[in-house]
Amino acid sequence: MDSWIVAIGALCAVACSLPGCFLVLRRMSMMGDAISHAVLPGLAIAFLVSGSRASVIMFVGAAIVGVLTAVFTQWISSWGKVDRGASMGIVFTTLFALGLLLIVQAASHVELDAGCVLYGALELTPLDVVAEISVGSTILEVPRAFIVLGIVALLNLFLVILFFKEFRLSSFDPSLGDTIGVSSGLMHYLLMTMVAVTTVASFEAVGSIIVIAMLVVPAATAQLLTDRLGWMLPISAVLGMVAAAAGHIMALTVPVWFGFEDTNTSGMMAVAAGLLFLAAFVLSPRYGLLSKYLARKGLSSKGAPPIPSEAFFGRDRKDPL
């Protein structure tokens, strides 16, 4: 059971880290937060229309509203000349409030577990089995969350590989991309669709807190460790998987050291991701506090970071494609 918990957490981390890298580079890190709040009316409307809490229907309703959140945010930012952060706040608070009103007025009898919304139900996901696989004399019971997150992670990996050049160019120089025929708008909405689907798929299993953490923290940590986008993507995925494994171990052991019972794995995964970021923040060879201190003392030549966009384009700066 512990293996399935770690595997599901790792798949969630991989699925989130791939679009998360581009969110961090585009300075849209909190879009995952906005979408995780704004999907509430989608869940409520899906229930009101279907009268069912079936996962597929709720998933479709939440995913549609997640994509609409990105669309509305872009419209308000572009046409209303509103700061992008402010437009996110306008959209997600409005949709979140609308979702609460729908639930209170028409679906108040539906049980809503606030703890499950925040922290998910990662420890319970191995109990929701949808398939059995025979491996020799052993029968593996495969949880539904493992299959769903595995499909989402593979889909994100496929899209990132297929459109890597387009995502890179539209992230660093969208004007140049539009000039040579790479639609920055199309790539923006494709990325937002990936974020919305990933957020909704991860939401039930791990909750909103860990989804936001896995979208942002591994990518931000990887950005401290490398100047190359091609390396940033796998490093962020590996860091997310390490945080998932370390978080589950810490959830089982750390509270016991202080005389408490074990705690929530999702929350501890976010803590583990934060500790990894702290380590990179201090020890990063180029951007860490230690290297900058040594550079000021004249003991290191790695303390002068290049401009981020130039660093990611690197020697391909003249021809990023």
PDB file of C-alpha atoms in Angstrom:
ATOM      1  CA  MET A   1       0.000   0.000   0.000  1.00  0.00           C
ATOM      2  CA  ASP A   2       2.858   2.395   0.806  1.00  0.00           C
ATOM      3  CA  SER A   3       4.345   1.689  -2.620  1.00  0.00           C
ATOM      4  CA  TRP A   4       1.120   2.714  -4.347  1.00  0.00           C
ATOM      5  CA  ILE A   5       0.951   5.918  -2.281  1.00  0.00           C
ATOM      6  CA  VAL A   6       4.497   6.872  -3.300  1.00  0.00           C
ATOM      7  CA  ALA A   7       3.876   5.863  -6.934  1.00  0.00           C
ATOM      8  CA  ILE A   8       0.702   7.949  -7.167  1.00  0.00           C
ATOM      9  CA  GLY A   9       2.423  10.896  -5.521  1.00  0.00           C
ATOM     10  CA  ALA A  10       5.372  10.566  -7.919  1.00  0.00           C
ATOM     11  CA  LEU A  11       3.078  10.435 -10.958  1.00  0.00           C
ATOM     12  CA  CYS A  12       1.298  13.540  -9.724  1.00  0.00           C
ATOM     13  CA  ALA A  13       4.666  15.258  -9.291  1.00  0.00           C
ATOM     14  CA  VAL A  14       5.782  14.359 -12.825  1.00  0.00           C
ATOM     15  CA  ALA A  15       2.460  15.380 -14.376  1.00  0.00           C
ATOM     16  CA  CYS A  16       2.543  18.740 -12.569  1.00  0.00           C
ATOM     17  CA  SER A  17       6.248  19.524 -13.015  1.00  0.00           C
ATOM     18  CA  LEU A  18       6.221  19.462 -16.838  1.00  0.00           C
ATOM     19  CA  PRO A  19       3.681  22.280 -17.383  1.00  0.00           C
ATOM     20  CA  GLY A  20       4.904  23.840 -14.127  1.00  0.00           C
ATOM     21  CA  CYS A  21       8.303  24.632 -15.681  1.00  0.00           C
ATOM     22  CA  PHE A  22       6.648  26.750 -18.356  1.00  0.00           C
ATOM     23  CA  LEU A  23       4.383  28.443 -15.809  1.00  0.00           C
ATOM     24  CA  VAL A  24       7.443  29.462 -13.785  1.00  0.00           C
ATOM     25  CA  LEU A  25       9.286  30.708 -16.860  1.00  0.00           C
ATOM     26  CA  ARG A  26       6.229  32.718 -17.967  1.00  0.00           C
ATOM     27  CA  ARG A  27       5.830  34.147 -14.435  1.00  0.00           C
ATOM     28  CA  MET A  28       2.382  32.573 -14.187  1.00  0.00           C
ATOM     29  CA  SER A  29       3.123  30.313 -11.224  1.00  0.00           C
ATOM     30  CA  MET A  30      -0.133  31.014  -9.448  1.00  0.00           C
ATOM     31  CA  MET A  31      -2.303  29.966 -12.386  1.00  0.00           C
ATOM     32  CA  GLY A  32      -2.474  26.486 -10.839  1.00  0.00           C
ATOM     33  CA  ASP A  33      -3.767  28.041  -7.624  1.00  0.00           C
ATOM     34  CA  ALA A  34      -6.377  30.004  -9.575  1.00  0.00           C
ATOM     35  CA  ILE A  35      -7.561  26.940 -11.489  1.00  0.00           C
ATOM     36  CA  SER A  36      -7.688  24.728  -8.398  1.00  0.00           C
ATOM     37  CA  HIS A  37     -10.104  27.219  -6.794  1.00  0.00           C
ATOM     38  CA  ALA A  38     -12.068  28.074  -9.924  1.00  0.00           C
ATOM     39  CA  VAL A  39     -13.040  24.463 -10.776  1.00  0.00           C
ATOM     40  CA  LEU A  40     -15.621  24.475  -7.957  1.00  0.00           C
ATOM     41  CA  PRO A  41     -18.530  25.770 -10.126  1.00  0.00           C
ATOM     42  CA  GLY A  42     -17.631  23.144 -12.729  1.00  0.00           C
ATOM     43  CA  LEU A  43     -17.998  20.427 -10.113  1.00  0.00           C
ATOM     44  CA  ALA A  44     -21.278  21.935  -8.877  1.00  0.00           C
ATOM     45  CA  ILE A  45     -22.773  22.364 -12.370  1.00  0.00           C
ATOM     46  CA  ALA A  46     -21.713  18.844 -13.387  1.00  0.00           C
ATOM     47  CA  PHE A  47     -23.523  17.491 -10.334  1.00  0.00           C
ATOM     48  CA  LEU A  48     -26.618  19.614 -10.923  1.00  0.00           C
ATOM     49  CA  VAL A  49     -26.871  18.605 -14.591  1.00  0.00           C
ATOM     50  CA  SER A  50     -26.157  14.912 -14.145  1.00  0.00           C
ATOM     51  CA  GLY A  51     -27.382  14.359 -10.587  1.00  0.00           C
ATOM     52  CA  SER A  52     -24.391  12.098 -10.133  1.00  0.00           C
ATOM     53  CA  ARG A  53     -21.019  12.293  -8.417  1.00  0.00           C
ATOM     54  CA  ALA A  54     -19.440  10.002 -11.017  1.00  0.00           C
ATOM     55  CA  SER A  55     -15.756  10.867 -11.423  1.00  0.00           C
ATOM     56  CA  VAL A  56     -15.819  11.174 -15.219  1.00  0.00           C
ATOM     57  CA  ILE A  57     -18.662  13.701 -15.248  1.00  0.00           C
ATOM     58  CA  MET A  58     -17.129  15.753 -12.461  1.00  0.00           C
ATOM     59  CA  PHE A  59     -13.750  15.604 -14.189  1.00  0.00           C
ATOM     60  CA  VAL A  60     -15.170  16.918 -17.471  1.00  0.00           C
ATOM     61  CA  GLY A  61     -17.088  19.738 -15.740  1.00  0.00           C
ATOM     62  CA  ALA A  62     -14.071  20.818 -13.697  1.00  0.00           C
ATOM     63  CA  ALA A  63     -11.700  20.618 -16.677  1.00  0.00           C
ATOM     64  CA  ILE A  64     -13.972  22.814 -18.816  1.00  0.00           C
ATOM     65  CA  VAL A  65     -14.177  25.477 -16.112  1.00  0.00           C
ATOM     66  CA  GLY A  66     -10.410  25.210 -15.580  1.00  0.00           C
ATOM     67  CA  VAL A  67      -9.776  26.012 -19.231  1.00  0.00           C
ATOM     68  CA  LEU A  68     -12.346  28.825 -19.101  1.00  0.00           C
ATOM     69  CA  THR A  69     -10.456  30.270 -16.125  1.00  0.00           C
ATOM     70  CA  ALA A  70      -7.340  30.576 -18.268  1.00  0.00           C
ATOM     71  CA  VAL A  71      -9.353  32.069 -21.149  1.00  0.00           C
ATOM     72  CA  PHE A  72     -11.105  34.661 -18.949  1.00  0.00           C
ATOM     73  CA  THR A  73      -7.803  35.574 -17.275  1.00  0.00           C
ATOM     74  CA  GLN A  74      -6.163  36.176 -20.644  1.00  0.00           C
ATOM     75  CA  TRP A  75      -9.117  38.225 -21.922  1.00  0.00           C
ATOM     76  CA  ILE A  76      -9.226  40.482 -18.851  1.00  0.00           C
ATOM     77  CA  SER A  77      -5.459  40.950 -18.921  1.00  0.00           C
ATOM     78  CA  SER A  78      -5.296  41.682 -22.669  1.00  0.00           C
ATOM     79  CA  TRP A  79      -8.453  43.680 -23.295  1.00  0.00           C
ATOM     80  CA  GLY A  80      -8.876  45.330 -19.910  1.00  0.00           C
ATOM     81  CA  LYS A  81      -5.187  46.257 -19.582  1.00  0.00           C
ATOM     82  CA  VAL A  82      -5.233  44.675 -16.129  1.00  0.00           C
ATOM     83  CA  ASP A  83      -2.154  43.157 -14.536  1.00  0.00           C
ATOM     84  CA  ARG A  84      -2.112  39.389 -15.104  1.00  0.00           C
ATOM     85  CA  GLY A  85      -1.909  38.642 -11.378  1.00  0.00           C
ATOM     86  CA  ALA A  86      -4.896  40.879 -10.723  1.00  0.00           C
ATOM     87  CA  SER A  87      -6.870  39.257 -13.552  1.00  0.00           C
ATOM     88  CA  MET A  88      -6.186  35.824 -12.016  1.00  0.00           C
ATOM     89  CA  GLY A  89      -7.493  37.089  -8.699  1.00  0.00           C
ATOM     90  CA  ILE A  90     -10.630  38.536 -10.313  1.00  0.00           C
ATOM     91  CA  VAL A  91     -11.478  35.358 -12.196  1.00  0.00           C
ATOM     92  CA  PHE A  92     -10.764  32.712  -9.590  1.00  0.00           C
ATOM     93  CA  THR A  93     -12.418  34.534  -6.697  1.00  0.00           C
ATOM     94  CA  THR A  94     -15.512  35.188  -8.823  1.00  0.00           C
ATOM     95  CA  LEU A  95     -15.774  31.586 -10.000  1.00  0.00           C
ATOM     96  CA  PHE A  96     -14.976  30.216  -6.538  1.00  0.00           C
ATOM     97  CA  ALA A  97     -17.744  32.339  -5.021  1.00  0.00           C
ATOM     98  CA  LEU A  98     -20.144  31.247  -7.785  1.00  0.00           C
ATOM     99  CA  GLY A  99     -19.304  27.622  -7.024  1.00  0.00           C
ATOM    100  CA  LEU A 100     -20.004  28.107  -3.323  1.00  0.00           C
ATOM    101  CA  LEU A 101     -23.356  29.751  -4.127  1.00  0.00           C
ATOM    102  CA  LEU A 102     -24.330  26.869  -6.411  1.00  0.00           C
ATOM    103  CA  ILE A 103     -23.458  24.325  -3.745  1.00  0.00           C
ATOM    104  CA  VAL A 104     -25.272  26.191  -0.969  1.00  0.00           C
ATOM    105  CA  GLN A 105     -28.412  26.870  -3.045  1.00  0.00           C
ATOM    106  CA  ALA A 106     -28.827  23.641  -4.952  1.00  0.00           C
ATOM    107  CA  ALA A 107     -26.498  20.981  -3.632  1.00  0.00           C
ATOM    108  CA  SER A 108     -26.180  21.701   0.072  1.00  0.00           C
ATOM    109  CA  HIS A 109     -27.071  18.104   0.883  1.00  0.00           C
ATOM    110  CA  VAL A 110     -23.905  16.915  -0.848  1.00  0.00           C
ATOM    111  CA  GLU A 111     -21.180  16.125   1.633  1.00  0.00           C
ATOM    112  CA  LEU A 112     -18.087  18.281   1.067  1.00  0.00           C
ATOM    113  CA  ASP A 113     -15.006  17.355   3.068  1.00  0.00           C
ATOM    114  CA  ALA A 114     -12.853  20.492   3.439  1.00  0.00           C
ATOM    115  CA  GLY A 115      -9.874  18.409   4.555  1.00  0.00           C
ATOM    116  CA  CYS A 116     -10.134  16.277   1.418  1.00  0.00           C
ATOM    117  CA  VAL A 117     -10.241  19.427  -0.731  1.00  0.00           C
ATOM    118  CA  LEU A 118      -7.064  20.789   0.864  1.00  0.00           C
ATOM    119  CA  TYR A 119      -5.025  17.625   1.379  1.00  0.00           C
ATOM    120  CA  GLY A 120      -6.728  15.085  -0.861  1.00  0.00           C
ATOM    121  CA  ALA A 121      -7.093  11.442   0.052  1.00  0.00           C
ATOM    122  CA  LEU A 122      -3.730  10.068  -1.015  1.00  0.00           C
ATOM    123  CA  GLU A 123      -3.638   7.451   1.751  1.00  0.00           C
ATOM    124  CA  LEU A 124      -7.013   6.090   0.586  1.00  0.00           C
ATOM    125  CA  THR A 125      -6.311   6.000  -3.163  1.00  0.00           C
ATOM    126  CA  PRO A 126      -4.902   2.407  -3.111  1.00  0.00           C
ATOM    127  CA  LEU A 127      -8.332   1.219  -1.911  1.00  0.00           C
ATOM    128  CA  ASP A 128     -10.099   2.432  -5.095  1.00  0.00           C
ATOM    129  CA  VAL A 129      -9.027  -0.455  -7.337  1.00  0.00           C
ATOM    130  CA  VAL A 130     -10.138  -0.611 -10.969  1.00  0.00           C
ATOM    131  CA  ALA A 131      -7.904  -3.325 -12.442  1.00  0.00           C
ATOM    132  CA  GLU A 132      -5.930  -6.393 -11.441  1.00  0.00           C
ATOM    133  CA  ILE A 133      -2.665  -7.412 -13.114  1.00  0.00           C
ATOM    134  CA  SER A 134      -1.046 -10.822 -12.687  1.00  0.00           C
ATOM    135  CA  VAL A 135       2.738 -10.683 -12.271  1.00  0.00           C
ATOM    136  CA  GLY A 136       3.850 -14.291 -11.897  1.00  0.00           C
ATOM    137  CA  SER A 137       2.048 -15.659  -8.884  1.00  0.00           C
ATOM    138  CA  THR A 138       1.278 -12.167  -7.563  1.00  0.00           C
ATOM    139  CA  ILE A 139      -1.869 -10.209  -8.398  1.00  0.00           C
ATOM    140  CA  LEU A 140      -1.420  -6.425  -8.387  1.00  0.00           C
ATOM    141  CA  GLU A 141      -4.530  -4.367  -7.649  1.00  0.00           C
ATOM    142  CA  VAL A 142      -4.088  -1.137  -9.625  1.00  0.00           C
ATOM    143  CA  PRO A 143      -5.711   1.979  -8.110  1.00  0.00           C
ATOM    144  CA  ARG A 144      -7.787   4.276 -10.293  1.00  0.00           C
ATOM    145  CA  ALA A 145      -5.679   7.321  -9.344  1.00  0.00           C
ATOM    146  CA  PHE A 146      -2.531   5.550 -10.606  1.00  0.00           C
ATOM    147  CA  ILE A 147      -4.099   4.972 -14.023  1.00  0.00           C
ATOM    148  CA  VAL A 148      -5.586   8.480 -14.300  1.00  0.00           C
ATOM    149  CA  LEU A 149      -2.402  10.270 -13.254  1.00  0.00           C
ATOM    150  CA  GLY A 150      -0.285   7.948 -15.377  1.00  0.00           C
ATOM    151  CA  ILE A 151      -2.319   8.840 -18.466  1.00  0.00           C
ATOM    152  CA  VAL A 152      -2.092  12.556 -17.671  1.00  0.00           C
ATOM    153  CA  ALA A 153       1.677  12.360 -17.048  1.00  0.00           C
ATOM    154  CA  LEU A 154       2.242  10.533 -20.355  1.00  0.00           C
ATOM    155  CA  LEU A 155       0.001  12.992 -22.203  1.00  0.00           C
ATOM    156  CA  ASN A 156       1.912  15.969 -20.769  1.00  0.00           C
ATOM    157  CA  LEU A 157       5.242  14.322 -21.639  1.00  0.00           C
ATOM    158  CA  PHE A 158       4.057  13.662 -25.195  1.00  0.00           C
ATOM    159  CA  LEU A 159       2.896  17.264 -25.701  1.00  0.00           C
ATOM    160  CA  VAL A 160       6.080  18.751 -24.219  1.00  0.00           C
ATOM    161  CA  ILE A 161       8.272  16.601 -26.498  1.00  0.00           C
ATOM    162  CA  LEU A 162       6.093  17.291 -29.552  1.00  0.00           C
ATOM    163  CA  PHE A 163       5.905  21.062 -29.033  1.00  0.00           C
ATOM    164  CA  PHE A 164       9.152  21.661 -27.140  1.00  0.00           C
ATOM    165  CA  LYS A 165      10.519  24.256 -29.580  1.00  0.00           C
ATOM    166  CA  GLU A 166       7.175  26.049 -29.762  1.00  0.00           C
ATOM    167  CA  PHE A 167       6.755  26.129 -25.976  1.00  0.00           C
ATOM    168  CA  ARG A 168      10.333  27.388 -25.531  1.00  0.00           C
ATOM    169  CA  LEU A 169      10.035  30.136 -28.101  1.00  0.00           C
ATOM    170  CA  SER A 170       6.598  31.322 -26.963  1.00  0.00           C
ATOM    171  CA  SER A 171       7.825  31.399 -23.342  1.00  0.00           C
ATOM    172  CA  PHE A 172      10.907  33.531 -23.998  1.00  0.00           C
ATOM    173  CA  ASP A 173      10.064  35.570 -27.069  1.00  0.00           C
ATOM    174  CA  PRO A 174       6.379  35.331 -28.108  1.00  0.00           C
ATOM    175  CA  SER A 175       6.731  38.233 -30.571  1.00  0.00           C
ATOM    176  CA  LEU A 176       9.464  36.393 -32.466  1.00  0.00           C
ATOM    177  CA  GLY A 177       7.314  33.264 -32.402  1.00  0.00           C
ATOM    178  CA  ASP A 178       4.341  35.060 -33.940  1.00  0.00           C
ATOM    179  CA  THR A 179       6.638  36.529 -36.599  1.00  0.00           C
ATOM    180  CA  ILE A 180       7.936  33.143 -37.772  1.00  0.00           C
ATOM    181  CA  GLY A 181       4.543  31.405 -37.585  1.00  0.00           C
ATOM    182  CA  VAL A 182       4.518  29.926 -34.060  1.00  0.00           C
ATOM    183  CA  SER A 183       1.262  31.172 -32.533  1.00  0.00           C
ATOM    184  CA  SER A 184       2.046  32.260 -28.974  1.00  0.00           C
ATOM    185  CA  GLY A 185      -1.694  32.467 -28.253  1.00  0.00           C
ATOM    186  CA  LEU A 186      -2.294  28.891 -29.340  1.00  0.00           C
ATOM    187  CA  MET A 187       0.652  27.646 -27.260  1.00  0.00           C
ATOM    188  CA  HIS A 188      -0.629  29.644 -24.273  1.00  0.00           C
ATOM    189  CA  TYR A 189      -4.057  28.003 -24.394  1.00  0.00           C
ATOM    190  CA  LEU A 190      -2.512  24.566 -24.973  1.00  0.00           C
ATOM    191  CA  LEU A 191      -0.388  25.058 -21.858  1.00  0.00           C
ATOM    192  CA  MET A 192      -3.404  26.274 -19.883  1.00  0.00           C
ATOM    193  CA  THR A 193      -5.371  23.210 -20.998  1.00  0.00           C
ATOM    194  CA  MET A 194      -2.537  20.991 -19.768  1.00  0.00           C
ATOM    195  CA  VAL A 195      -2.525  22.823 -16.430  1.00  0.00           C
ATOM    196  CA  ALA A 196      -6.316  22.567 -16.075  1.00  0.00           C
ATOM    197  CA  VAL A 197      -6.485  18.844 -16.899  1.00  0.00           C
ATOM    198  CA  THR A 198      -3.488  18.075 -14.656  1.00  0.00           C
ATOM    199  CA  THR A 199      -4.911  20.094 -11.787  1.00  0.00           C
ATOM    200  CA  VAL A 200      -8.312  18.446 -11.971  1.00  0.00           C
ATOM    201  CA  ALA A 201      -6.848  14.939 -12.351  1.00  0.00           C
ATOM    202  CA  SER A 202      -4.590  15.456  -9.335  1.00  0.00           C
ATOM    203  CA  PHE A 203      -7.145  17.308  -7.241  1.00  0.00           C
ATOM    204  CA  GLU A 204      -9.078  14.332  -5.877  1.00  0.00           C
ATOM    205  CA  ALA A 205      -6.039  12.251  -5.023  1.00  0.00           C
ATOM    206  CA  VAL A 206      -3.666  14.768  -3.492  1.00  0.00           C
ATOM    207  CA  GLY A 207      -5.729  17.912  -2.847  1.00  0.00           C
ATOM    208  CA  SER A 208      -5.238  21.530  -3.847  1.00  0.00           C
ATOM    209  CA  ILE A 209      -2.210  22.292  -1.638  1.00  0.00           C
ATOM    210  CA  ILE A 210       0.047  19.629  -3.109  1.00  0.00           C
ATOM    211  CA  VAL A 211      -1.104  20.364  -6.673  1.00  0.00           C
ATOM    212  CA  ILE A 212      -0.021  23.985  -6.324  1.00  0.00           C
ATOM    213  CA  ALA A 213       3.220  22.926  -4.639  1.00  0.00           C
ATOM    214  CA  MET A 214       4.097  20.395  -7.345  1.00  0.00           C
ATOM    215  CA  LEU A 215       3.309  22.836 -10.143  1.00  0.00           C
ATOM    216  CA  VAL A 216       5.628  25.496  -8.771  1.00  0.00           C
ATOM    217  CA  VAL A 217       8.254  24.260  -6.283  1.00  0.00           C
ATOM    218  CA  PRO A 218      10.088  21.515  -8.285  1.00  0.00           C
ATOM    219  CA  ALA A 219      10.225  23.793 -11.337  1.00  0.00           C
ATOM    220  CA  ALA A 220      11.525  26.727  -9.305  1.00  0.00           C
ATOM    221  CA  THR A 221      14.110  24.435  -7.672  1.00  0.00           C
ATOM    222  CA  ALA A 222      15.260  23.117 -11.041  1.00  0.00           C
ATOM    223  CA  GLN A 223      15.585  26.677 -12.317  1.00  0.00           C
ATOM    224  CA  LEU A 224      18.164  27.280  -9.581  1.00  0.00           C
ATOM    225  CA  LEU A 225      20.165  24.235 -10.664  1.00  0.00           C
ATOM    226  CA  THR A 226      20.380  24.624 -14.434  1.00  0.00           C
ATOM    227  CA  ASP A 227      20.351  27.272 -17.132  1.00  0.00           C
ATOM    228  CA  ARG A 228      19.096  24.917 -19.818  1.00  0.00           C
ATOM    229  CA  LEU A 229      15.376  24.333 -20.344  1.00  0.00           C
ATOM    230  CA  GLY A 230      16.126  20.886 -21.741  1.00  0.00           C
ATOM    231  CA  TRP A 231      17.603  19.913 -18.372  1.00  0.00           C
ATOM    232  CA  MET A 232      15.142  21.882 -16.270  1.00  0.00           C
ATOM    233  CA  LEU A 233      12.223  19.661 -17.298  1.00  0.00           C
ATOM    234  CA  PRO A 234      13.714  16.266 -16.251  1.00  0.00           C
ATOM    235  CA  ILE A 235      15.348  17.749 -13.146  1.00  0.00           C
ATOM    236  CA  SER A 236      12.018  19.155 -11.962  1.00  0.00           C
ATOM    237  CA  ALA A 237      10.340  15.774 -12.575  1.00  0.00           C
ATOM    238  CA  VAL A 238      13.038  13.941 -10.595  1.00  0.00           C
ATOM    239  CA  LEU A 239      12.845  16.478  -7.768  1.00  0.00           C
ATOM    240  CA  GLY A 240       9.074  15.979  -7.639  1.00  0.00           C
ATOM    241  CA  MET A 241       9.473  12.208  -7.393  1.00  0.00           C
ATOM    242  CA  VAL A 242      12.101  12.583  -4.651  1.00  0.00           C
ATOM    243  CA  ALA A 243       9.739  14.911  -2.761  1.00  0.00           C
ATOM    244  CA  ALA A 244       6.936  12.336  -3.067  1.00  0.00           C
ATOM    245  CA  ALA A 245       9.048   9.509  -1.642  1.00  0.00           C
ATOM    246  CA  ALA A 246      10.685  11.655   1.041  1.00  0.00           C
ATOM    247  CA  GLY A 247       7.345  13.203   1.986  1.00  0.00           C
ATOM    248  CA  HIS A 248       5.714   9.830   2.610  1.00  0.00           C
ATOM    249  CA  ILE A 249       8.667   8.641   4.701  1.00  0.00           C
ATOM    250  CA  MET A 250       8.650  11.905   6.664  1.00  0.00           C
ATOM    251  CA  ALA A 251       4.877  11.629   7.216  1.00  0.00           C
ATOM    252  CA  LEU A 252       5.377   8.216   8.825  1.00  0.00           C
ATOM    253  CA  THR A 253       8.495   8.980  10.871  1.00  0.00           C
ATOM    254  CA  VAL A 254       8.904  12.660  11.743  1.00  0.00           C
ATOM    255  CA  PRO A 255       5.737  13.060  13.898  1.00  0.00           C
ATOM    256  CA  VAL A 256       6.695   9.918  15.844  1.00  0.00           C
ATOM    257  CA  TRP A 257       9.979  11.559  16.860  1.00  0.00           C
ATOM    258  CA  PHE A 258       7.943  14.184  18.728  1.00  0.00           C
ATOM    259  CA  GLY A 259       5.443  11.778  20.236  1.00  0.00           C
ATOM    260  CA  PHE A 260       2.641  12.256  17.704  1.00  0.00           C
ATOM    261  CA  GLU A 261       0.950   9.844  15.329  1.00  0.00           C
ATOM    262  CA  ASP A 262       1.825   9.813  11.619  1.00  0.00           C
ATOM    263  CA  THR A 263       0.463  12.698   9.568  1.00  0.00           C
ATOM    264  CA  ASN A 264      -0.921  13.501   6.122  1.00  0.00           C
ATOM    265  CA  THR A 265       1.363  12.418   3.275  1.00  0.00           C
ATOM    266  CA  SER A 266       0.287  15.136   0.828  1.00  0.00           C
ATOM    267  CA  GLY A 267       1.142  17.903   3.254  1.00  0.00           C
ATOM    268  CA  MET A 268       4.506  16.351   4.039  1.00  0.00           C
ATOM    269  CA  MET A 269       5.253  16.013   0.308  1.00  0.00           C
ATOM    270  CA  ALA A 270       4.829  19.779   0.007  1.00  0.00           C
ATOM    271  CA  VAL A 271       7.162  20.241   2.996  1.00  0.00           C
ATOM    272  CA  ALA A 272       9.747  17.930   1.385  1.00  0.00           C
ATOM    273  CA  ALA A 273       9.538  19.898  -1.868  1.00  0.00           C
ATOM    274  CA  GLY A 274      10.067  23.098   0.108  1.00  0.00           C
ATOM    275  CA  LEU A 275      13.143  21.631   1.836  1.00  0.00           C
ATOM    276  CA  LEU A 276      14.604  20.657  -1.540  1.00  0.00           C
ATOM    277  CA  PHE A 277      14.067  24.220  -2.740  1.00  0.00           C
ATOM    278  CA  LEU A 278      15.750  25.551   0.406  1.00  0.00           C
ATOM    279  CA  ALA A 279      18.767  23.307  -0.197  1.00  0.00           C
ATOM    280  CA  ALA A 280      19.047  24.516  -3.808  1.00  0.00           C
ATOM    281  CA  PHE A 281      18.535  28.108  -2.700  1.00  0.00           C
ATOM    282  CA  VAL A 282      21.581  27.827  -0.436  1.00  0.00           C
ATOM    283  CA  LEU A 283      23.801  25.370  -2.323  1.00  0.00           C
ATOM    284  CA  SER A 284      23.065  25.968  -6.021  1.00  0.00           C
ATOM    285  CA  PRO A 285      26.438  26.151  -7.840  1.00  0.00           C
ATOM    286  CA  ARG A 286      25.557  29.371  -9.675  1.00  0.00           C
ATOM    287  CA  TYR A 287      22.540  30.959  -7.991  1.00  0.00           C
ATOM    288  CA  GLY A 288      22.890  29.718  -4.387  1.00  0.00           C
ATOM    289  CA  LEU A 289      23.560  31.975  -1.436  1.00  0.00           C
ATOM    290  CA  LEU A 290      26.821  30.158  -0.709  1.00  0.00           C
ATOM    291  CA  SER A 291      28.204  30.598  -4.224  1.00  0.00           C
ATOM    292  CA  LYS A 292      27.224  34.278  -4.245  1.00  0.00           C
ATOM    293  CA  TYR A 293      28.940  34.752  -0.885  1.00  0.00           C
ATOM    294  CA  LEU A 294      32.087  33.053  -2.159  1.00  0.00           C
ATOM    295  CA  ALA A 295      31.948  35.141  -5.352  1.00  0.00           C
ATOM    296  CA  ARG A 296      31.831  38.335  -3.330  1.00  0.00           C
ATOM    297  CA  LYS A 297      34.848  37.106  -1.402  1.00  0.00           C
ATOM    298  CA  GLY A 298      36.639  36.402  -4.676  1.00  0.00           C
ATOM    299  CA  LEU A 299      36.740  32.651  -4.065  1.00  0.00           C
ATOM    300  CA  SER A 300      34.481  31.574  -6.914  1.00  0.00           C
ATOM    301  CA  SER A 301      33.838  32.623 -10.514  1.00  0.00           C
ATOM    302  CA  LYS A 302      30.318  31.166 -10.702  1.00  0.00           C
ATOM    303  CA  GLY A 303      28.454  33.832  -8.803  1.00  0.00           C
ATOM    304  CA  ALA A 304      27.532  36.139 -11.687  1.00  0.00           C
ATOM    305  CA  PRO A 305      24.337  34.750 -13.178  1.00  0.00           C
ATOM    306  CA  PRO A 306      23.510  35.491 -16.793  1.00  0.00           C
ATOM    307  CA  ILE A 307      20.209  36.980 -17.898  1.00  0.00           C
ATOM    308  CA  PRO A 308      17.696  34.068 -17.548  1.00  0.00           C
ATOM    309  CA  SER A 309      16.350  34.205 -21.108  1.00  0.00           C
ATOM    310  CA  GLU A 310      19.845  34.322 -22.545  1.00  0.00           C
ATOM    311  CA  ALA A 311      20.888  31.495 -20.300  1.00  0.00           C
ATOM    312  CA  PHE A 312      18.056  29.239 -21.446  1.00  0.00           C
ATOM    313  CA  PHE A 313      18.644  29.987 -25.110  1.00  0.00           C
ATOM    314  CA  GLY A 314      22.408  29.675 -24.478  1.00  0.00           C
ATOM    315  CA  ARG A 315      24.515  29.192 -27.562  1.00  0.00           C
ATOM    316  CA  ASP A 316      21.293  28.719 -29.552  1.00  0.00           C
ATOM    317  CA  ARG A 317      20.333  32.324 -28.843  1.00  0.00           C
ATOM    318  CA  LYS A 318      20.728  33.369 -32.483  1.00  0.00           C
ATOM    319  CA  ASP A 319      18.553  30.505 -33.695  1.00  0.00           C
ATOM    320  CA  PRO A 320      16.374  29.250 -30.823  1.00  0.00           C
ATOM    321  CA  LEU A 321      14.478  26.856 -33.050  1.00  0.00           C
TER     322      LEU A 321
END
